[in-house]
Amino acid sequence: GAVVSQHPSRVICKSGTSVKIECRSLDFQATTMFWYRQFPKQSLMLMATSNEGSKATYEQGVEKDKFLINHASLTLSTLTVTSAHPEDSSFYICSARAGGAGGPQHFGDGTRLSIL
Amino acid sequence: AQTVTQSQPEMSVQEAETVTLSCTYDTSENNYYLFWYKQPPSRQMILVIRQEAYKQQNATENRFSVNFQKAAKSFSLKISDSQLGDTAMYFCAFMKPNTGNQFYFGTGTSLTVIP
């Protein structure tokens, strides 16, 4: 089946640091990837849609300068949390869609980001 | 925007019993897809089952089946012969194709299987 790899799984860093999270589709090409944020015991909140070779589409209320997305190839999208602060601490999950119309999204294992 | 509602924040079921998780959605579209995802404590999102709106037949995957009522905009998940490994958060999701393929998730139902 389609596999999505997300790295790192856990990051702990100081306030003001920029953190990069990678999302890779291992056995399929993904022209579109998605980045979600999940607070404890809550649902996934879509942050942005990452499109290969073009700018990401951000959801309302998500700061594009804070959460930089790059989708330079058909198998890799990166999310960089710039100048992270404690309120950015959260669980971040990426997904990629395989197959044609109506295909399911396949999710990475997520990244637990903790900003001290 | 599409809305997906899961009215049961928490549920429990005895091992080997059957449980049904409810999901309703609001849309004016005729062609769309519905999914159930499972998120165990490991936090990985795992696809459980998928339903195409144009298909009248309910999808089944081993112990998992859905009751898809298009007119009522209802998409419930039935888990038969519940196992301890079924303990997880379950999210219902709606997708309208060809519009960025975005998923709209419900708020989730926390299911606990009791030994």
Tab-separated table of C-alpha atoms in Angstrom:
chain	number	residue	atom	x	y	z
A	1	GLY	CA	0.000	0.000	0.000
A	2	ALA	CA	0.903	3.664	-0.239
A	3	VAL	CA	3.360	4.755	2.432
A	4	VAL	CA	3.986	8.257	3.675
A	5	SER	CA	7.036	8.903	5.798
A	6	GLN	CA	7.217	11.911	8.094
A	7	HIS	CA	10.378	13.035	9.845
A	8	PRO	CA	11.224	13.811	12.568
A	9	SER	CA	8.698	12.137	14.829
A	10	ARG	CA	9.533	14.351	17.784
A	11	VAL	CA	11.220	17.716	18.150
A	12	ILE	CA	11.998	19.655	21.304
A	13	CYS	CA	13.636	23.018	20.834
A	14	LYS	CA	14.004	26.471	22.262
A	15	SER	CA	11.759	29.390	21.493
A	16	GLY	CA	12.901	31.317	18.427
A	17	THR	CA	14.218	28.263	16.606
A	18	SER	CA	13.001	27.329	13.140
A	19	VAL	CA	11.984	23.717	12.682
A	20	LYS	CA	11.659	21.807	9.433
A	21	ILE	CA	9.392	18.777	9.060
A	22	GLU	CA	9.638	16.506	6.030
A	23	CYS	CA	6.879	14.502	4.417
A	24	ARG	CA	7.765	11.912	1.792
A	25	SER	CA	5.642	9.614	-0.323
A	26	LEU	CA	7.776	6.490	-0.516
A	27	ASP	CA	6.182	4.413	-3.223
A	28	PHE	CA	4.013	6.799	-5.182
A	29	GLN	CA	4.083	10.281	-6.608
A	30	ALA	CA	2.010	12.925	-4.913
A	31	THR	CA	1.280	16.157	-6.730
A	32	THR	CA	-0.686	17.269	-3.710
A	33	MET	CA	0.146	16.896	-0.044
A	34	PHE	CA	-1.680	18.259	2.966
A	35	TRP	CA	-0.491	19.594	6.285
A	36	TYR	CA	-2.634	19.310	9.398
A	37	ARG	CA	-2.325	20.416	12.964
A	38	GLN	CA	-3.920	18.466	15.790
A	39	PHE	CA	-4.423	19.606	19.364
A	40	PRO	CA	-4.887	17.018	22.125
A	41	LYS	CA	-8.141	15.121	21.848
A	42	GLN	CA	-9.249	17.217	18.908
A	43	SER	CA	-9.727	16.656	15.219
A	44	LEU	CA	-7.259	17.405	12.467
A	45	MET	CA	-7.222	20.995	11.329
A	46	LEU	CA	-6.134	21.527	7.733
A	47	MET	CA	-3.398	24.140	7.605
A	48	ALA	CA	-2.465	24.130	3.954
A	49	THR	CA	-2.487	22.260	0.699
A	50	SER	CA	0.941	21.750	-0.785
A	51	ASN	CA	1.131	21.629	-4.570
A	52	GLU	CA	4.195	20.365	-6.385
A	53	GLY	CA	5.926	23.132	-8.277
A	54	SER	CA	3.654	25.914	-7.119
A	55	LYS	CA	2.750	27.883	-4.045
A	56	ALA	CA	0.864	26.260	-1.227
A	57	THR	CA	-2.736	27.165	-0.534
A	58	TYR	CA	-3.234	28.183	3.080
A	59	GLU	CA	-6.427	27.905	5.073
A	60	GLN	CA	-7.920	31.003	6.578
A	61	GLY	CA	-6.147	32.052	9.738
A	62	VAL	CA	-2.914	30.199	9.003
A	63	GLU	CA	0.084	32.510	8.685
A	64	LYS	CA	1.959	31.700	5.494
A	65	ASP	CA	5.075	33.492	6.703
A	66	LYS	CA	5.035	31.477	9.900
A	67	PHE	CA	4.460	28.103	8.320
A	68	LEU	CA	6.556	27.874	5.175
A	69	ILE	CA	5.726	25.051	2.804
A	70	ASN	CA	7.898	23.814	-0.018
A	71	HIS	CA	6.902	21.051	-2.410
A	72	ALA	CA	9.866	20.823	-4.721
A	73	SER	CA	9.369	17.294	-5.981
A	74	LEU	CA	6.607	14.770	-6.481
A	75	THR	CA	7.649	12.869	-3.387
A	76	LEU	CA	8.652	15.518	-0.873
A	77	SER	CA	6.943	18.376	0.897
A	78	THR	CA	8.432	20.283	3.809
A	79	LEU	CA	6.833	22.419	6.493
A	80	THR	CA	9.073	24.903	8.270
A	81	VAL	CA	7.816	26.505	11.447
A	82	THR	CA	9.763	29.742	11.566
A	83	SER	CA	10.791	31.394	14.818
A	84	ALA	CA	8.729	28.899	16.774
A	85	HIS	CA	7.112	29.885	20.065
A	86	PRO	CA	5.452	27.791	22.768
A	87	GLU	CA	2.012	28.337	21.231
A	88	ASP	CA	3.249	26.534	18.122
A	89	SER	CA	3.669	23.365	20.150
A	90	SER	CA	1.362	20.772	18.657
A	91	PHE	CA	1.109	17.564	16.694
A	92	TYR	CA	1.639	18.111	12.965
A	93	ILE	CA	0.550	15.504	10.425
A	94	CYS	CA	1.062	15.364	6.690
A	95	SER	CA	-0.830	13.358	4.139
A	96	ALA	CA	-0.630	12.602	0.458
A	97	ARG	CA	-3.228	11.346	-1.918
A	98	ALA	CA	-2.542	8.344	-4.088
A	99	GLY	CA	-4.558	7.210	-7.052
A	100	GLY	CA	-7.215	8.945	-9.080
A	101	ALA	CA	-10.324	10.834	-8.112
A	102	GLY	CA	-11.690	9.783	-4.764
A	103	GLY	CA	-8.489	8.140	-3.641
A	104	PRO	CA	-7.891	8.120	0.108
A	105	GLN	CA	-5.303	10.241	1.803
A	106	HIS	CA	-2.400	8.380	3.337
A	107	PHE	CA	-0.965	9.887	6.454
A	108	GLY	CA	2.477	10.179	7.911
A	109	ASP	CA	3.086	9.196	11.512
A	110	GLY	CA	3.043	12.801	12.642
A	111	THR	CA	5.534	15.075	14.368
A	112	ARG	CA	5.242	16.101	17.987
A	113	LEU	CA	6.659	19.609	18.234
A	114	SER	CA	7.438	21.000	21.671
A	115	ILE	CA	8.763	24.531	22.001
A	116	LEU	CA	10.307	25.396	25.348
B	1	ALA	CA	-17.827	24.599	3.437
B	2	GLN	CA	-18.761	21.047	4.209
B	3	THR	CA	-19.486	20.077	7.786
B	4	VAL	CA	-19.066	16.662	9.315
B	5	THR	CA	-20.652	15.866	12.663
B	6	GLN	CA	-19.827	13.057	15.024
B	7	SER	CA	-22.244	13.320	17.909
B	8	GLN	CA	-20.624	10.700	20.145
B	9	PRO	CA	-17.412	12.047	21.743
B	10	GLU	CA	-16.796	8.803	23.617
B	11	MET	CA	-18.042	5.250	23.382
B	12	SER	CA	-17.169	1.906	24.879
B	13	VAL	CA	-17.909	-1.678	23.922
B	14	GLN	CA	-17.221	-5.078	25.382
B	15	GLU	CA	-14.718	-7.204	23.579
B	16	ALA	CA	-16.374	-9.378	20.891
B	17	GLU	CA	-19.495	-7.213	20.847
B	18	THR	CA	-20.706	-4.903	18.068
B	19	VAL	CA	-20.628	-1.120	18.176
B	20	THR	CA	-21.884	1.559	15.783
B	21	LEU	CA	-20.324	4.999	15.465
B	22	SER	CA	-22.451	7.714	13.920
B	23	CYS	CA	-21.517	10.389	11.412
B	24	THR	CA	-23.630	12.911	9.575
B	25	TYR	CA	-22.554	15.485	7.036
B	26	ASP	CA	-23.928	18.479	5.262
B	27	THR	CA	-23.404	19.016	1.556
B	28	SER	CA	-25.225	20.090	-1.556
B	29	GLU	CA	-22.994	17.963	-3.742
B	30	ASN	CA	-24.112	14.768	-5.419
B	31	ASN	CA	-20.712	13.240	-6.087
B	32	TYR	CA	-18.373	12.826	-3.145
B	33	TYR	CA	-16.490	10.309	-1.045
B	34	LEU	CA	-16.709	9.365	2.602
B	35	PHE	CA	-14.067	7.781	4.785
B	36	TRP	CA	-13.545	6.455	8.261
B	37	TYR	CA	-10.064	6.770	9.724
B	38	LYS	CA	-8.747	5.275	12.926
B	39	GLN	CA	-6.135	6.979	15.105
B	40	PRO	CA	-4.760	4.674	17.821
B	41	PRO	CA	-2.611	5.961	20.684
B	42	SER	CA	0.382	5.806	18.372
B	43	ARG	CA	-1.292	8.776	16.606
B	44	GLN	CA	-0.941	7.367	13.093
B	45	MET	CA	-4.039	7.862	10.953
B	46	ILE	CA	-5.143	4.577	9.432
B	47	LEU	CA	-7.770	4.230	6.724
B	48	VAL	CA	-10.567	1.937	7.860
B	49	ILE	CA	-13.111	2.104	5.072
B	50	ARG	CA	-14.161	4.192	2.081
B	51	GLN	CA	-17.523	4.803	0.396
B	52	GLU	CA	-18.319	6.396	-2.948
B	53	ALA	CA	-21.534	8.397	-2.837
B	54	TYR	CA	-22.667	7.121	-6.222
B	55	LYS	CA	-22.641	3.536	-4.979
B	56	GLN	CA	-25.754	2.365	-3.189
B	57	GLN	CA	-24.076	-0.730	-1.810
B	58	ASN	CA	-22.581	-0.275	1.626
B	59	ALA	CA	-18.828	-0.766	1.829
B	60	THR	CA	-17.442	-3.565	3.978
B	61	GLU	CA	-13.919	-4.431	5.082
B	62	ASN	CA	-13.765	-7.583	7.180
B	63	ARG	CA	-15.223	-6.651	10.591
B	64	PHE	CA	-15.937	-3.075	9.525
B	65	SER	CA	-18.999	-2.031	7.564
B	66	VAL	CA	-20.881	1.162	6.942
B	67	ASN	CA	-24.522	2.131	6.761
B	68	PHE	CA	-24.595	4.822	4.110
B	69	GLN	CA	-27.880	6.698	3.866
B	70	LYS	CA	-27.376	9.309	1.166
B	71	ALA	CA	-30.739	11.005	1.508
B	72	ALA	CA	-30.279	11.334	5.239
B	73	LYS	CA	-26.607	12.298	4.806
B	74	SER	CA	-25.616	9.672	7.309
B	75	PHE	CA	-22.527	7.463	7.270
B	76	SER	CA	-22.252	5.235	10.334
B	77	LEU	CA	-19.499	2.720	11.013
B	78	LYS	CA	-20.253	-0.697	12.460
B	79	ILE	CA	-17.484	-2.667	14.101
B	80	SER	CA	-18.312	-6.320	14.646
B	81	ASP	CA	-16.531	-8.692	17.014
B	82	SER	CA	-14.696	-5.789	18.642
B	83	GLN	CA	-11.072	-6.391	19.531
B	84	LEU	CA	-8.804	-4.655	22.023
B	85	GLY	CA	-6.792	-3.285	19.124
B	86	ASP	CA	-9.835	-1.388	17.935
B	87	THR	CA	-9.410	1.041	20.829
B	88	ALA	CA	-8.714	4.368	19.119
B	89	MET	CA	-10.110	7.686	17.997
B	90	TYR	CA	-12.299	7.304	14.930
B	91	PHE	CA	-12.720	10.158	12.489
B	92	CYS	CA	-15.314	10.428	9.772
B	93	ALA	CA	-14.174	12.396	6.707
B	94	PHE	CA	-15.837	13.906	3.648
B	95	MET	CA	-14.108	14.631	0.369
B	96	LYS	CA	-15.407	16.390	-2.687
B	97	PRO	CA	-13.258	15.461	-5.655
B	98	ASN	CA	-11.658	17.896	-8.053
B	99	THR	CA	-11.638	20.787	-5.621
B	100	GLY	CA	-8.208	20.238	-4.176
B	101	ASN	CA	-9.290	16.904	-2.757
B	102	GLN	CA	-9.462	18.381	0.695
B	103	PHE	CA	-10.750	16.288	3.526
B	104	TYR	CA	-13.241	17.622	6.031
B	105	PHE	CA	-12.974	15.741	9.297
B	106	GLY	CA	-15.491	15.249	12.051
B	107	THR	CA	-14.544	15.907	15.662
B	108	GLY	CA	-13.903	12.256	16.340
B	109	THR	CA	-15.250	9.499	18.584
B	110	SER	CA	-13.029	7.935	21.189
B	111	LEU	CA	-13.761	4.209	21.290
B	112	THR	CA	-12.618	1.998	24.135
B	113	VAL	CA	-12.889	-1.772	23.873
B	114	ILE	CA	-13.262	-3.294	27.313
B	115	PRO	CA	-11.772	-6.732	27.918
